[in-house]
PDB file of C-alpha atoms in Angstrom:
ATOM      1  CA  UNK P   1       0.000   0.000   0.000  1.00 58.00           C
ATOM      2  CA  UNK P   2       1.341   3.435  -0.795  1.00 63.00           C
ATOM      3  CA  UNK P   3       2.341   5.843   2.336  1.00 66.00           C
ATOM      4  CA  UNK P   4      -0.773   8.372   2.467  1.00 64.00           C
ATOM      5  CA  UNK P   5       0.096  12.133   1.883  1.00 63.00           C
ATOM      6  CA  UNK P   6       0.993  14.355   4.305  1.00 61.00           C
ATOM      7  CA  UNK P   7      -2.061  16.566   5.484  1.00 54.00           C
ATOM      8  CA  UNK P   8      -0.505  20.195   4.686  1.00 52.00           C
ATOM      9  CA  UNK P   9      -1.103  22.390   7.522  1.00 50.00           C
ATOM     10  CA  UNK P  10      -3.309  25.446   7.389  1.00 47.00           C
ATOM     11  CA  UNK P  11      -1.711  28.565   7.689  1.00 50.00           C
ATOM     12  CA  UNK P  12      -3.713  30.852   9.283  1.00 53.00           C
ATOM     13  CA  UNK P  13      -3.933  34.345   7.448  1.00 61.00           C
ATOM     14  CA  UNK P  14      -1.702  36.614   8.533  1.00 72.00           C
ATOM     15  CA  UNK P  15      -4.024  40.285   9.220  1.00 79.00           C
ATOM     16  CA  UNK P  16      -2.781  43.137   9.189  1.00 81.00           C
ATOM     17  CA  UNK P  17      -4.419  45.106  11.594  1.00 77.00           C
ATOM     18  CA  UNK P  18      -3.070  48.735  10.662  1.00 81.00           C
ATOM     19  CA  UNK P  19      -4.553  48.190   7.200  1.00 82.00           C
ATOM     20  CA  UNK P  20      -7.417  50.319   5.812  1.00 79.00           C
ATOM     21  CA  UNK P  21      -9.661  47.408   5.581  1.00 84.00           C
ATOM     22  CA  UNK P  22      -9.046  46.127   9.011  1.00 82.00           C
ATOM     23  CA  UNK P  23      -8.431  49.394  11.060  1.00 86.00           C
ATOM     24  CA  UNK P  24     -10.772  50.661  13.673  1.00 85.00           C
ATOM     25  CA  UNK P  25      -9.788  53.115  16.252  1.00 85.00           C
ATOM     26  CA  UNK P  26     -11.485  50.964  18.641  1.00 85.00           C
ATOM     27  CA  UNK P  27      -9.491  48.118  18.453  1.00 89.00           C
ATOM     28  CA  UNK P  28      -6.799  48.016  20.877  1.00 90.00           C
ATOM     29  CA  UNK P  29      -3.472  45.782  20.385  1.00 91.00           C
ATOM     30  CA  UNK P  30      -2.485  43.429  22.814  1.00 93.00           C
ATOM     31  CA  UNK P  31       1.141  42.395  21.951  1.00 93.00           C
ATOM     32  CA  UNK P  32       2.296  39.884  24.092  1.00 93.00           C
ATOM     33  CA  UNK P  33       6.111  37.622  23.321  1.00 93.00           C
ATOM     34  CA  UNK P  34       6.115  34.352  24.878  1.00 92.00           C
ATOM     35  CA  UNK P  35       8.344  31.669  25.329  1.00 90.00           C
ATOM     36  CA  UNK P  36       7.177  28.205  23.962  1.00 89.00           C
ATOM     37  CA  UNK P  37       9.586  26.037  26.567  1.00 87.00           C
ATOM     38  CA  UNK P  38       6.399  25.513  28.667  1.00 89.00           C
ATOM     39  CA  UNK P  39       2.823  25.696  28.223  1.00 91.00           C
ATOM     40  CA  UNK P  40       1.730  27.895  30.779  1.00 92.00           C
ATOM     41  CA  UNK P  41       3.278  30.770  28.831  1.00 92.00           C
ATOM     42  CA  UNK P  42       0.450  30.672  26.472  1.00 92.00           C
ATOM     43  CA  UNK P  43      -2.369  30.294  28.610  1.00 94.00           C
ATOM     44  CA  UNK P  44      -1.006  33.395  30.924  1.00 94.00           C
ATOM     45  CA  UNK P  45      -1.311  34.790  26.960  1.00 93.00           C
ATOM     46  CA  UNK P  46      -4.422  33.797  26.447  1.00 95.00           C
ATOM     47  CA  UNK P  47      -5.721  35.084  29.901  1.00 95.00           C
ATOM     48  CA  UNK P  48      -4.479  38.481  29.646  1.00 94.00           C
ATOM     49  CA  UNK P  49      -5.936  39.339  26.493  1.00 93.00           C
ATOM     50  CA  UNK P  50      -9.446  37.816  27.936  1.00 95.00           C
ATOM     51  CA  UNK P  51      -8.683  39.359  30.873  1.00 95.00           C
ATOM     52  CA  UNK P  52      -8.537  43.218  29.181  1.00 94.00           C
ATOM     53  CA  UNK P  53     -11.655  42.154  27.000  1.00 93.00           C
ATOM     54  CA  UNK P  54     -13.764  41.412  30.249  1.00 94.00           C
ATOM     55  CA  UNK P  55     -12.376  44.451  32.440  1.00 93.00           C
ATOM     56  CA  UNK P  56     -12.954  46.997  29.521  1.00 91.00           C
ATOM     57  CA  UNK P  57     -15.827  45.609  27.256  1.00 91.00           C
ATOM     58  CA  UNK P  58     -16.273  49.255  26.396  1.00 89.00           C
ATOM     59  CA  UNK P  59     -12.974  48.801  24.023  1.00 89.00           C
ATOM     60  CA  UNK P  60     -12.179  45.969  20.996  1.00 90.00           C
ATOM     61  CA  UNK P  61      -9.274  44.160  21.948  1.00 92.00           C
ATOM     62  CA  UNK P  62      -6.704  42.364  19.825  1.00 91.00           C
ATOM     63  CA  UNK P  63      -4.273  40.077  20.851  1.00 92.00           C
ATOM     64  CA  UNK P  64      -1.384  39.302  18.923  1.00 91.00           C
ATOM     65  CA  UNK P  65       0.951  36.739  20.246  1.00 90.00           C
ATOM     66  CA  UNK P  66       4.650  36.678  19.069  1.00 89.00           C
ATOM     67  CA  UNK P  67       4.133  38.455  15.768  1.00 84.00           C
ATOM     68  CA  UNK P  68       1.907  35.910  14.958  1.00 79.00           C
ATOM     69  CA  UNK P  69       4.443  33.463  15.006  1.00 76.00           C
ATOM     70  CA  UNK P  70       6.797  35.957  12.528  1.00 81.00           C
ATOM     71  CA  UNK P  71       8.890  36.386  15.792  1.00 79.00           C
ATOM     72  CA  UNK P  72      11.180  33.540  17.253  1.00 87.00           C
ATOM     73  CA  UNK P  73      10.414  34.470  21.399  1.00 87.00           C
ATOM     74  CA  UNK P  74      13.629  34.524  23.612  1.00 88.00           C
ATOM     75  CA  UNK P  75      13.916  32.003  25.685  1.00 88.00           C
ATOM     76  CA  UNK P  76      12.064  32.677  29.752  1.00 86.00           C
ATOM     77  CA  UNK P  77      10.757  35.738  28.067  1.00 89.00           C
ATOM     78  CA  UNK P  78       6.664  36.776  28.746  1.00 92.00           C
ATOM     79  CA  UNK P  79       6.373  40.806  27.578  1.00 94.00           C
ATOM     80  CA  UNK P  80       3.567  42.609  27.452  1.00 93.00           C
ATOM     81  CA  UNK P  81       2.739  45.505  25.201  1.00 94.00           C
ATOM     82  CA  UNK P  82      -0.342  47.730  24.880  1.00 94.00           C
ATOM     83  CA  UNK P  83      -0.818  50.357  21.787  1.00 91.00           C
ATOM     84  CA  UNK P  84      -4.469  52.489  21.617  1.00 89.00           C
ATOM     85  CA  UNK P  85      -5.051  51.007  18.156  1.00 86.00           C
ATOM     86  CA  UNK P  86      -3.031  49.276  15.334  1.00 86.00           C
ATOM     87  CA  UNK P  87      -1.718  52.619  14.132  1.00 87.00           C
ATOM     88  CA  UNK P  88       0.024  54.044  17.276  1.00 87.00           C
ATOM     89  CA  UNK P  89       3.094  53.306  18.384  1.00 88.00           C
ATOM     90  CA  UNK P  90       3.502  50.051  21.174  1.00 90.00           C
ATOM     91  CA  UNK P  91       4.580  50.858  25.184  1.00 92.00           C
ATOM     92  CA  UNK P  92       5.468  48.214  27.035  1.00 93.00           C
ATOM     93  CA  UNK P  93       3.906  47.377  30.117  1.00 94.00           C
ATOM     94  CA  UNK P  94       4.947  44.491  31.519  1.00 92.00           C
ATOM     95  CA  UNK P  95       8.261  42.397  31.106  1.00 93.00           C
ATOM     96  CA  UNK P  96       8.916  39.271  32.695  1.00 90.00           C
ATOM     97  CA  UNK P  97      11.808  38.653  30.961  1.00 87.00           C
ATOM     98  CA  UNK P  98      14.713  39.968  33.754  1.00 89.00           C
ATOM     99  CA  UNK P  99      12.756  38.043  36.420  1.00 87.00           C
ATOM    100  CA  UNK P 100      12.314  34.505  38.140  1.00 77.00           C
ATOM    101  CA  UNK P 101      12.855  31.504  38.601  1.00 83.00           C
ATOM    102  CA  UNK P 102      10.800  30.501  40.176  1.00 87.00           C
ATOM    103  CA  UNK P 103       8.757  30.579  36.765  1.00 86.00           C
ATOM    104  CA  UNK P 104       5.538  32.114  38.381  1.00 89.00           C
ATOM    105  CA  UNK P 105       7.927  35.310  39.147  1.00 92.00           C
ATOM    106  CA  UNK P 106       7.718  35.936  35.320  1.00 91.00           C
ATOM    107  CA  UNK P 107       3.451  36.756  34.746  1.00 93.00           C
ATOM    108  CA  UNK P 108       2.077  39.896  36.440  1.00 93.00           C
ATOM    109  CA  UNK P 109       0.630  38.989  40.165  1.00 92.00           C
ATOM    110  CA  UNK P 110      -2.776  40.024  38.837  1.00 93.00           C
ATOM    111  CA  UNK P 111      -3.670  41.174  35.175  1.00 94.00           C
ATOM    112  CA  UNK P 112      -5.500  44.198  37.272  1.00 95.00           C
ATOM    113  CA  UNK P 113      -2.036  45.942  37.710  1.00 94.00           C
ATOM    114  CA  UNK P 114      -1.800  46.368  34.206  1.00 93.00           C
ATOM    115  CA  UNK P 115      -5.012  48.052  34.029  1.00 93.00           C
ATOM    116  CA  UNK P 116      -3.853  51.634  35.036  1.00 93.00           C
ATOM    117  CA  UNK P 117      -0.744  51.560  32.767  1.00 92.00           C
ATOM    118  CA  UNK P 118      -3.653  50.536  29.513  1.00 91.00           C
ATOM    119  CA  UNK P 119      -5.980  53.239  30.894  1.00 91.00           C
ATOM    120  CA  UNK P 120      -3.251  55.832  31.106  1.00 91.00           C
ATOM    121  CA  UNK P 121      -2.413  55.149  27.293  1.00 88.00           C
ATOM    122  CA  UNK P 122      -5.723  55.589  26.497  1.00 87.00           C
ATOM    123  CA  UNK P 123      -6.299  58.215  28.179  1.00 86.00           C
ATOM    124  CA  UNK P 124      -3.000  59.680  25.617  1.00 77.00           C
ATOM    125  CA  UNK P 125      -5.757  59.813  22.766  1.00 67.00           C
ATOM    126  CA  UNK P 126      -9.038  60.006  24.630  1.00 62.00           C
ATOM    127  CA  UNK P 127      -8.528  62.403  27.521  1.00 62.00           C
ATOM    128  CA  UNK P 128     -12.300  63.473  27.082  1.00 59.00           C
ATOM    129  CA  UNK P 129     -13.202  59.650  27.761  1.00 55.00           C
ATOM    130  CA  UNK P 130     -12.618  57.916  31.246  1.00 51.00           C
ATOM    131  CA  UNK P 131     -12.035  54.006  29.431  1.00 51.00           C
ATOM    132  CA  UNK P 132     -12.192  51.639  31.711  1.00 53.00           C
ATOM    133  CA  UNK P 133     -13.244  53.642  34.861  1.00 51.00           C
ATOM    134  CA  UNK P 134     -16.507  52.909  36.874  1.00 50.00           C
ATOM    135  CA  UNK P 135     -18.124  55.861  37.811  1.00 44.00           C
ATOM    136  CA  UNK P 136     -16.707  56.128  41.500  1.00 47.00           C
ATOM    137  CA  UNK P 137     -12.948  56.115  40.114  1.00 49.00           C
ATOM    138  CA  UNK P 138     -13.842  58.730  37.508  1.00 48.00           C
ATOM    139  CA  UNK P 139     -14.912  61.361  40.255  1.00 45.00           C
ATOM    140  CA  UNK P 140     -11.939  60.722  41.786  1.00 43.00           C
TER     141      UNK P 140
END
């Protein structure tokens, strides 16, 4: 019997989000580089960007993990970047690339410390708009 052919995998389609027919100023970028030596690195991924998307529902969030795979991570690294929308320019708020071991010394305690460094970029564009605020902590 004749070997069967190998199932060619499915490249997902790289999007480019700063694009005229993808651009929205209400998208936010997520840009997150993460190591691949252990699983965990992606799920602490994963949970950040759901983590924005649930704590600021007001705001479209996009997550876009190591390039999209363009980017070869460096090794122990988990870095977290945050840009208003696809055609600003990335800060970086979060770098666990200088820290541990222990490996758990690498991810942010809580996503919710990130969540005045996001609201303080976009507050950089939006200073009329309180994002992410409830309505006690915008009288403040």
């Amino acid at each position: 019997m004749p070997p069967k052919p190998k199932a060619k995998k499915k490249k997902a389609k790289d999007i480019d989000w700063a694009s005229d027919e993808y651009f929205t100023k209400e998208r936010s970028m997520i840009y997150i580089e993460h190591t691949h030596e252990c699983p965990i690195f992606a799920v602490k991924a994963e949970e950040c960007g759901e983590f924005m998307k649930q704590r600021i529902p007001e705001r479209q969030f996009q997550l876009v993990r190591n390039k999209n795979g363009k980017q070869a991570p460096r090794d122990g690294a988990f870095e977290i970047g945050f840009c208003q929308n696809a055609r600003t320019s990335m800060h970086e708020i979060w770098s666990g690339l200088n820290r541990g071991p222990p490996r758990r010394d690498k991810f942010p305690p809580t996503f919710e410390q990130l969540v005045p460094d996001v609201q303080r970029i976009l507050k950089k564009f939006y200073p009329d708009k309180a994002v992410g605020l409830s309505d006690d902590e915008e009288d403040m």
